[in-house]
Amino acid sequence: MNTEVIEIALPEYQLDSQPDYLKLGKKVDTGIEKNLPDGVYVYRAISADDHLNLTLDQLVVKILELGTDKYDPKRKEVCFEEFCMYDHNIHAGFFSIQNSRIVIDGSYEHPSLFGDTIKKFYENALLDRGFGVRVDLLLIYDANKLEKAKKISLDAESTRSELEDCLYKFKDKDNKKDALVAIVKILR
């Protein structure tokens, strides 16, 4: 299966002030709806700023090769200590497309997949990092090719349930790129 690369120009998406989550979100949501068929998906949002050794295009090439942005086994993920007791590969969200429309569950604060995502990266990243983070890529996976991660360190304290629900692992760990349906590039 070929992974589709979807480019969406969003020069107005800046971090110098609070982004208009709903306006920006609807633009990206519409791009996803136009390019992906009805189905169930898992998506991972990442920032190019977390991969300073690569340009955005180089990062996309690396992800297309591997099926994931986890190319450096020595690099610890954000909040590593909170998730290390799970057998996960990625921290991601879930959505579906029905009748060519994105469907999200009630846990989203905004009626937009991307709008809610950029809110979390702008506001919630302050708690983890001390500053807001720009989402540059959405990695969209076939949800049928992933499964929920399980806790492997049973005596360790669990993370919050809303975060635990976002931990996934690939069913075929040797062929992660087969699960990757699309990469959405959010152009500056």
PDB file of N, CA and C in Angstrom, residues 28-96:
ATOM      1  N   VAL A  28      -7.727  21.683   8.087  1.00  0.00           N
ATOM      2  CA  VAL A  28      -6.996  20.414   8.026  1.00  0.00           C
ATOM      3  C   VAL A  28      -7.969  19.245   8.005  1.00  0.00           C
ATOM      4  N   ASP A  29      -9.011  19.317   8.810  1.00  0.00           N
ATOM      5  CA  ASP A  29     -10.018  18.253   8.801  1.00  0.00           C
ATOM      6  C   ASP A  29     -10.587  18.053   7.398  1.00  0.00           C
ATOM      7  N   THR A  30     -10.885  19.148   6.716  1.00  0.00           N
ATOM      8  CA  THR A  30     -11.433  19.067   5.359  1.00  0.00           C
ATOM      9  C   THR A  30     -10.442  18.397   4.413  1.00  0.00           C
ATOM     10  N   GLY A  31      -9.163  18.717   4.540  1.00  0.00           N
ATOM     11  CA  GLY A  31      -8.144  18.073   3.711  1.00  0.00           C
ATOM     12  C   GLY A  31      -8.067  16.572   3.951  1.00  0.00           C
ATOM     13  N   ILE A  32      -8.218  16.167   5.187  1.00  0.00           N
ATOM     14  CA  ILE A  32      -8.213  14.735   5.518  1.00  0.00           C
ATOM     15  C   ILE A  32      -9.450  14.062   4.934  1.00  0.00           C
ATOM     16  N   GLU A  33     -10.601  14.694   5.128  1.00  0.00           N
ATOM     17  CA  GLU A  33     -11.858  14.122   4.629  1.00  0.00           C
ATOM     18  C   GLU A  33     -11.852  13.958   3.107  1.00  0.00           C
ATOM     19  N   LYS A  34     -11.230  14.889   2.405  1.00  0.00           N
ATOM     20  CA  LYS A  34     -11.182  14.826   0.938  1.00  0.00           C
ATOM     21  C   LYS A  34     -10.246  13.736   0.426  1.00  0.00           C
ATOM     22  N   ASN A  35      -9.254  13.361   1.236  1.00  0.00           N
ATOM     23  CA  ASN A  35      -8.206  12.467   0.763  1.00  0.00           C
ATOM     24  C   ASN A  35      -8.253  11.051   1.308  1.00  0.00           C
ATOM     25  N   LEU A  36      -9.018  10.814   2.363  1.00  0.00           N
ATOM     26  CA  LEU A  36      -9.062   9.477   2.951  1.00  0.00           C
ATOM     27  C   LEU A  36     -10.467   8.895   2.863  1.00  0.00           C
ATOM     28  N   PRO A  37     -10.543   7.598   2.633  1.00  0.00           N
ATOM     29  CA  PRO A  37     -11.861   6.959   2.567  1.00  0.00           C
ATOM     30  C   PRO A  37     -12.451   6.743   3.958  1.00  0.00           C
ATOM     31  N   ASP A  38     -13.717   6.408   3.989  1.00  0.00           N
ATOM     32  CA  ASP A  38     -14.357   6.028   5.250  1.00  0.00           C
ATOM     33  C   ASP A  38     -13.554   4.892   5.871  1.00  0.00           C
ATOM     34  N   GLY A  39     -13.399   4.928   7.179  1.00  0.00           N
ATOM     35  CA  GLY A  39     -12.656   3.893   7.880  1.00  0.00           C
ATOM     36  C   GLY A  39     -12.317   4.336   9.282  1.00  0.00           C
ATOM     37  N   VAL A  40     -11.555   3.517   9.990  1.00  0.00           N
ATOM     38  CA  VAL A  40     -11.108   3.827  11.352  1.00  0.00           C
ATOM     39  C   VAL A  40      -9.606   4.054  11.320  1.00  0.00           C
ATOM     40  N   TYR A  41      -9.176   5.086  12.045  1.00  0.00           N
ATOM     41  CA  TYR A  41      -7.794   5.533  11.971  1.00  0.00           C
ATOM     42  C   TYR A  41      -7.235   5.858  13.353  1.00  0.00           C
ATOM     43  N   VAL A  42      -5.931   5.767  13.442  1.00  0.00           N
ATOM     44  CA  VAL A  42      -5.171   6.237  14.594  1.00  0.00           C
ATOM     45  C   VAL A  42      -4.233   7.302  14.047  1.00  0.00           C
ATOM     46  N   TYR A  43      -4.134   8.430  14.746  1.00  0.00           N
ATOM     47  CA  TYR A  43      -3.267   9.494  14.240  1.00  0.00           C
ATOM     48  C   TYR A  43      -2.285   9.952  15.319  1.00  0.00           C
ATOM     49  N   ARG A  44      -1.100  10.266  14.852  1.00  0.00           N
ATOM     50  CA  ARG A  44      -0.037  10.755  15.722  1.00  0.00           C
ATOM     51  C   ARG A  44       0.378  12.128  15.227  1.00  0.00           C
ATOM     52  N   ALA A  45       0.353  13.109  16.097  1.00  0.00           N
ATOM     53  CA  ALA A  45       0.766  14.466  15.754  1.00  0.00           C
ATOM     54  C   ALA A  45       2.202  14.673  16.229  1.00  0.00           C
ATOM     55  N   ILE A  46       3.024  15.224  15.340  1.00  0.00           N
ATOM     56  CA  ILE A  46       4.410  15.495  15.741  1.00  0.00           C
ATOM     57  C   ILE A  46       4.846  16.876  15.261  1.00  0.00           C
ATOM     58  N   SER A  47       5.849  17.390  15.931  1.00  0.00           N
ATOM     59  CA  SER A  47       6.424  18.678  15.593  1.00  0.00           C
ATOM     60  C   SER A  47       7.801  18.464  14.989  1.00  0.00           C
ATOM     61  N   ALA A  48       8.089  19.188  13.923  1.00  0.00           N
ATOM     62  CA  ALA A  48       9.427  19.129  13.326  1.00  0.00           C
ATOM     63  C   ALA A  48      10.474  19.654  14.304  1.00  0.00           C
ATOM     64  N   ASP A  49      10.062  20.488  15.246  1.00  0.00           N
ATOM     65  CA  ASP A  49      11.001  21.025  16.237  1.00  0.00           C
ATOM     66  C   ASP A  49      11.583  19.938  17.139  1.00  0.00           C
ATOM     67  N   ASP A  50      10.940  18.796  17.194  1.00  0.00           N
ATOM     68  CA  ASP A  50      11.470  17.673  17.968  1.00  0.00           C
ATOM     69  C   ASP A  50      12.477  16.856  17.160  1.00  0.00           C
ATOM     70  N   HIS A  51      12.717  17.273  15.929  1.00  0.00           N
ATOM     71  CA  HIS A  51      13.620  16.550  15.020  1.00  0.00           C
ATOM     72  C   HIS A  51      14.517  17.561  14.313  1.00  0.00           C
ATOM     73  N   LEU A  52      15.242  18.356  15.080  1.00  0.00           N
ATOM     74  CA  LEU A  52      16.018  19.474  14.539  1.00  0.00           C
ATOM     75  C   LEU A  52      17.140  19.054  13.597  1.00  0.00           C
ATOM     76  N   ASN A  53      17.544  17.793  13.655  1.00  0.00           N
ATOM     77  CA  ASN A  53      18.606  17.320  12.767  1.00  0.00           C
ATOM     78  C   ASN A  53      18.093  17.013  11.361  1.00  0.00           C
ATOM     79  N   LEU A  54      16.775  17.143  11.137  1.00  0.00           N
ATOM     80  CA  LEU A  54      16.169  16.843   9.842  1.00  0.00           C
ATOM     81  C   LEU A  54      15.277  17.996   9.391  1.00  0.00           C
ATOM     82  N   THR A  55      15.248  18.250   8.082  1.00  0.00           N
ATOM     83  CA  THR A  55      14.255  19.174   7.551  1.00  0.00           C
ATOM     84  C   THR A  55      12.907  18.455   7.571  1.00  0.00           C
ATOM     85  N   LEU A  56      11.836  19.182   7.352  1.00  0.00           N
ATOM     86  CA  LEU A  56      10.513  18.564   7.334  1.00  0.00           C
ATOM     87  C   LEU A  56      10.435  17.496   6.236  1.00  0.00           C
ATOM     88  N   ASP A  57      10.977  17.813   5.065  1.00  0.00           N
ATOM     89  CA  ASP A  57      10.951  16.836   3.972  1.00  0.00           C
ATOM     90  C   ASP A  57      11.793  15.608   4.286  1.00  0.00           C
ATOM     91  N   GLN A  58      12.944  15.795   4.919  1.00  0.00           N
ATOM     92  CA  GLN A  58      13.776  14.644   5.312  1.00  0.00           C
ATOM     93  C   GLN A  58      13.056  13.782   6.345  1.00  0.00           C
ATOM     94  N   LEU A  59      12.355  14.436   7.257  1.00  0.00           N
ATOM     95  CA  LEU A  59      11.596  13.701   8.269  1.00  0.00           C
ATOM     96  C   LEU A  59      10.490  12.876   7.604  1.00  0.00           C
ATOM     97  N   VAL A  60       9.811  13.458   6.634  1.00  0.00           N
ATOM     98  CA  VAL A  60       8.750  12.727   5.923  1.00  0.00           C
ATOM     99  C   VAL A  60       9.339  11.503   5.215  1.00  0.00           C
ATOM    100  N   VAL A  61      10.484  11.663   4.563  1.00  0.00           N
ATOM    101  CA  VAL A  61      11.133  10.534   3.881  1.00  0.00           C
ATOM    102  C   VAL A  61      11.467   9.434   4.881  1.00  0.00           C
ATOM    103  N   LYS A  62      12.005   9.808   6.021  1.00  0.00           N
ATOM    104  CA  LYS A  62      12.357   8.842   7.070  1.00  0.00           C
ATOM    105  C   LYS A  62      11.108   8.098   7.556  1.00  0.00           C
ATOM    106  N   ILE A  63      10.021   8.832   7.759  1.00  0.00           N
ATOM    107  CA  ILE A  63       8.775   8.216   8.224  1.00  0.00           C
ATOM    108  C   ILE A  63       8.218   7.278   7.159  1.00  0.00           C
ATOM    109  N   LEU A  64       8.284   7.680   5.901  1.00  0.00           N
ATOM    110  CA  LEU A  64       7.816   6.809   4.820  1.00  0.00           C
ATOM    111  C   LEU A  64       8.622   5.513   4.765  1.00  0.00           C
ATOM    112  N   GLU A  65       9.904   5.593   5.051  1.00  0.00           N
ATOM    113  CA  GLU A  65      10.769   4.398   5.049  1.00  0.00           C
ATOM    114  C   GLU A  65      10.445   3.461   6.203  1.00  0.00           C
ATOM    115  N   LEU A  66      10.220   4.028   7.388  1.00  0.00           N
ATOM    116  CA  LEU A  66      10.057   3.236   8.612  1.00  0.00           C
ATOM    117  C   LEU A  66       8.611   3.031   9.055  1.00  0.00           C
ATOM    118  N   GLY A  67       7.738   3.925   8.640  1.00  0.00           N
ATOM    119  CA  GLY A  67       6.359   3.874   9.093  1.00  0.00           C
ATOM    120  C   GLY A  67       6.132   4.592  10.410  1.00  0.00           C
ATOM    121  N   THR A  68       7.169   5.209  10.944  1.00  0.00           N
ATOM    122  CA  THR A  68       7.085   5.883  12.237  1.00  0.00           C
ATOM    123  C   THR A  68       8.171   6.948  12.344  1.00  0.00           C
ATOM    124  N   ASP A  69       7.981   7.874  13.256  1.00  0.00           N
ATOM    125  CA  ASP A  69       9.004   8.883  13.528  1.00  0.00           C
ATOM    126  C   ASP A  69       9.998   8.396  14.585  1.00  0.00           C
ATOM    127  N   LYS A  70       9.869   7.186  15.018  1.00  0.00           N
ATOM    128  CA  LYS A  70      10.761   6.615  16.042  1.00  0.00           C
ATOM    129  C   LYS A  70      11.970   5.971  15.348  1.00  0.00           C
ATOM    130  N   TYR A  71      12.853   6.792  14.827  1.00  0.00           N
ATOM    131  CA  TYR A  71      14.011   6.315  14.066  1.00  0.00           C
ATOM    132  C   TYR A  71      15.283   6.234  14.893  1.00  0.00           C
ATOM    133  N   ASP A  72      15.290   6.841  16.075  1.00  0.00           N
ATOM    134  CA  ASP A  72      16.482   6.849  16.917  1.00  0.00           C
ATOM    135  C   ASP A  72      16.193   6.112  18.223  1.00  0.00           C
ATOM    136  N   PRO A  73      16.693   4.867  18.362  1.00  0.00           N
ATOM    137  CA  PRO A  73      16.383   4.088  19.567  1.00  0.00           C
ATOM    138  C   PRO A  73      16.952   4.693  20.854  1.00  0.00           C
ATOM    139  N   LYS A  74      17.889   5.623  20.739  1.00  0.00           N
ATOM    140  CA  LYS A  74      18.479   6.257  21.926  1.00  0.00           C
ATOM    141  C   LYS A  74      17.666   7.451  22.407  1.00  0.00           C
ATOM    142  N   ARG A  75      16.769   7.928  21.577  1.00  0.00           N
ATOM    143  CA  ARG A  75      15.995   9.116  21.906  1.00  0.00           C
ATOM    144  C   ARG A  75      14.780   8.735  22.754  1.00  0.00           C
ATOM    145  N   LYS A  76      14.632   9.396  23.884  1.00  0.00           N
ATOM    146  CA  LYS A  76      13.479   9.151  24.753  1.00  0.00           C
ATOM    147  C   LYS A  76      12.338  10.073  24.344  1.00  0.00           C
ATOM    148  N   GLU A  77      11.135   9.525  24.355  1.00  0.00           N
ATOM    149  CA  GLU A  77       9.962  10.315  24.007  1.00  0.00           C
ATOM    150  C   GLU A  77       9.620  11.295  25.120  1.00  0.00           C
ATOM    151  N   VAL A  78       8.837  12.303  24.786  1.00  0.00           N
ATOM    152  CA  VAL A  78       8.336  13.238  25.779  1.00  0.00           C
ATOM    153  C   VAL A  78       7.518  12.432  26.789  1.00  0.00           C
ATOM    154  N   CYS A  79       7.686  12.707  28.048  1.00  0.00           N
ATOM    155  CA  CYS A  79       6.987  12.011  29.139  1.00  0.00           C
ATOM    156  C   CYS A  79       7.358  10.528  29.201  1.00  0.00           C
ATOM    157  N   PHE A  80       8.579  10.196  28.886  1.00  0.00           N
ATOM    158  CA  PHE A  80       9.043   8.811  28.877  1.00  0.00           C
ATOM    159  C   PHE A  80       8.722   8.104  30.197  1.00  0.00           C
ATOM    160  N   GLU A  81       8.977   8.765  31.304  1.00  0.00           N
ATOM    161  CA  GLU A  81       8.763   8.139  32.612  1.00  0.00           C
ATOM    162  C   GLU A  81       7.303   7.776  32.841  1.00  0.00           C
ATOM    163  N   GLU A  82       6.407   8.547  32.247  1.00  0.00           N
ATOM    164  CA  GLU A  82       4.977   8.303  32.438  1.00  0.00           C
ATOM    165  C   GLU A  82       4.480   7.107  31.624  1.00  0.00           C
ATOM    166  N   PHE A  83       5.177   6.782  30.518  1.00  0.00           N
ATOM    167  CA  PHE A  83       4.702   5.741  29.611  1.00  0.00           C
ATOM    168  C   PHE A  83       5.593   4.506  29.554  1.00  0.00           C
ATOM    169  N   CYS A  84       6.738   4.524  30.195  1.00  0.00           N
ATOM    170  CA  CYS A  84       7.710   3.433  30.036  1.00  0.00           C
ATOM    171  C   CYS A  84       7.224   2.091  30.593  1.00  0.00           C
ATOM    172  N   MET A  85       6.181   2.081  31.381  1.00  0.00           N
ATOM    173  CA  MET A  85       5.674   0.810  31.918  1.00  0.00           C
ATOM    174  C   MET A  85       4.663   0.137  30.992  1.00  0.00           C
ATOM    175  N   TYR A  86       4.509   0.690  29.752  1.00  0.00           N
ATOM    176  CA  TYR A  86       3.599   0.129  28.753  1.00  0.00           C
ATOM    177  C   TYR A  86       4.391  -0.368  27.542  1.00  0.00           C
ATOM    178  N   ASP A  87       3.874  -1.373  26.875  1.00  0.00           N
ATOM    179  CA  ASP A  87       4.538  -1.945  25.692  1.00  0.00           C
ATOM    180  C   ASP A  87       4.094  -1.209  24.424  1.00  0.00           C
ATOM    181  N   HIS A  88       4.158   0.080  24.432  1.00  0.00           N
ATOM    182  CA  HIS A  88       3.641   0.903  23.337  1.00  0.00           C
ATOM    183  C   HIS A  88       4.731   1.273  22.329  1.00  0.00           C
ATOM    184  N   ASN A  89       4.274   1.597  21.132  1.00  0.00           N
ATOM    185  CA  ASN A  89       5.154   2.153  20.113  1.00  0.00           C
ATOM    186  C   ASN A  89       4.910   3.639  19.926  1.00  0.00           C
ATOM    187  N   ILE A  90       3.649   4.032  20.016  1.00  0.00           N
ATOM    188  CA  ILE A  90       3.312   5.440  19.785  1.00  0.00           C
ATOM    189  C   ILE A  90       2.230   5.921  20.740  1.00  0.00           C
ATOM    190  N   HIS A  91       2.216   7.220  20.924  1.00  0.00           N
ATOM    191  CA  HIS A  91       1.176   7.923  21.658  1.00  0.00           C
ATOM    192  C   HIS A  91       0.328   8.588  20.578  1.00  0.00           C
ATOM    193  N   ALA A  92      -0.956   8.270  20.493  1.00  0.00           N
ATOM    194  CA  ALA A  92      -1.769   8.720  19.370  1.00  0.00           C
ATOM    195  C   ALA A  92      -3.238   8.809  19.755  1.00  0.00           C
ATOM    196  N   GLY A  93      -4.026   9.373  18.858  1.00  0.00           N
ATOM    197  CA  GLY A  93      -5.466   9.485  19.048  1.00  0.00           C
ATOM    198  C   GLY A  93      -6.215   8.631  18.041  1.00  0.00           C
ATOM    199  N   PHE A  94      -7.513   8.537  18.223  1.00  0.00           N
ATOM    200  CA  PHE A  94      -8.358   7.683  17.393  1.00  0.00           C
ATOM    201  C   PHE A  94      -9.464   8.532  16.771  1.00  0.00           C
ATOM    202  N   PHE A  95      -9.793   8.240  15.517  1.00  0.00           N
ATOM    203  CA  PHE A  95     -10.949   8.858  14.880  1.00  0.00           C
ATOM    204  C   PHE A  95     -11.441   7.948  13.764  1.00  0.00           C
ATOM    205  N   SER A  96     -12.606   8.270  13.259  1.00  0.00           N
ATOM    206  CA  SER A  96     -13.112   7.539  12.105  1.00  0.00           C
ATOM    207  C   SER A  96     -13.610   8.536  11.079  1.00  0.00           C
TER     208      SER A  96
END
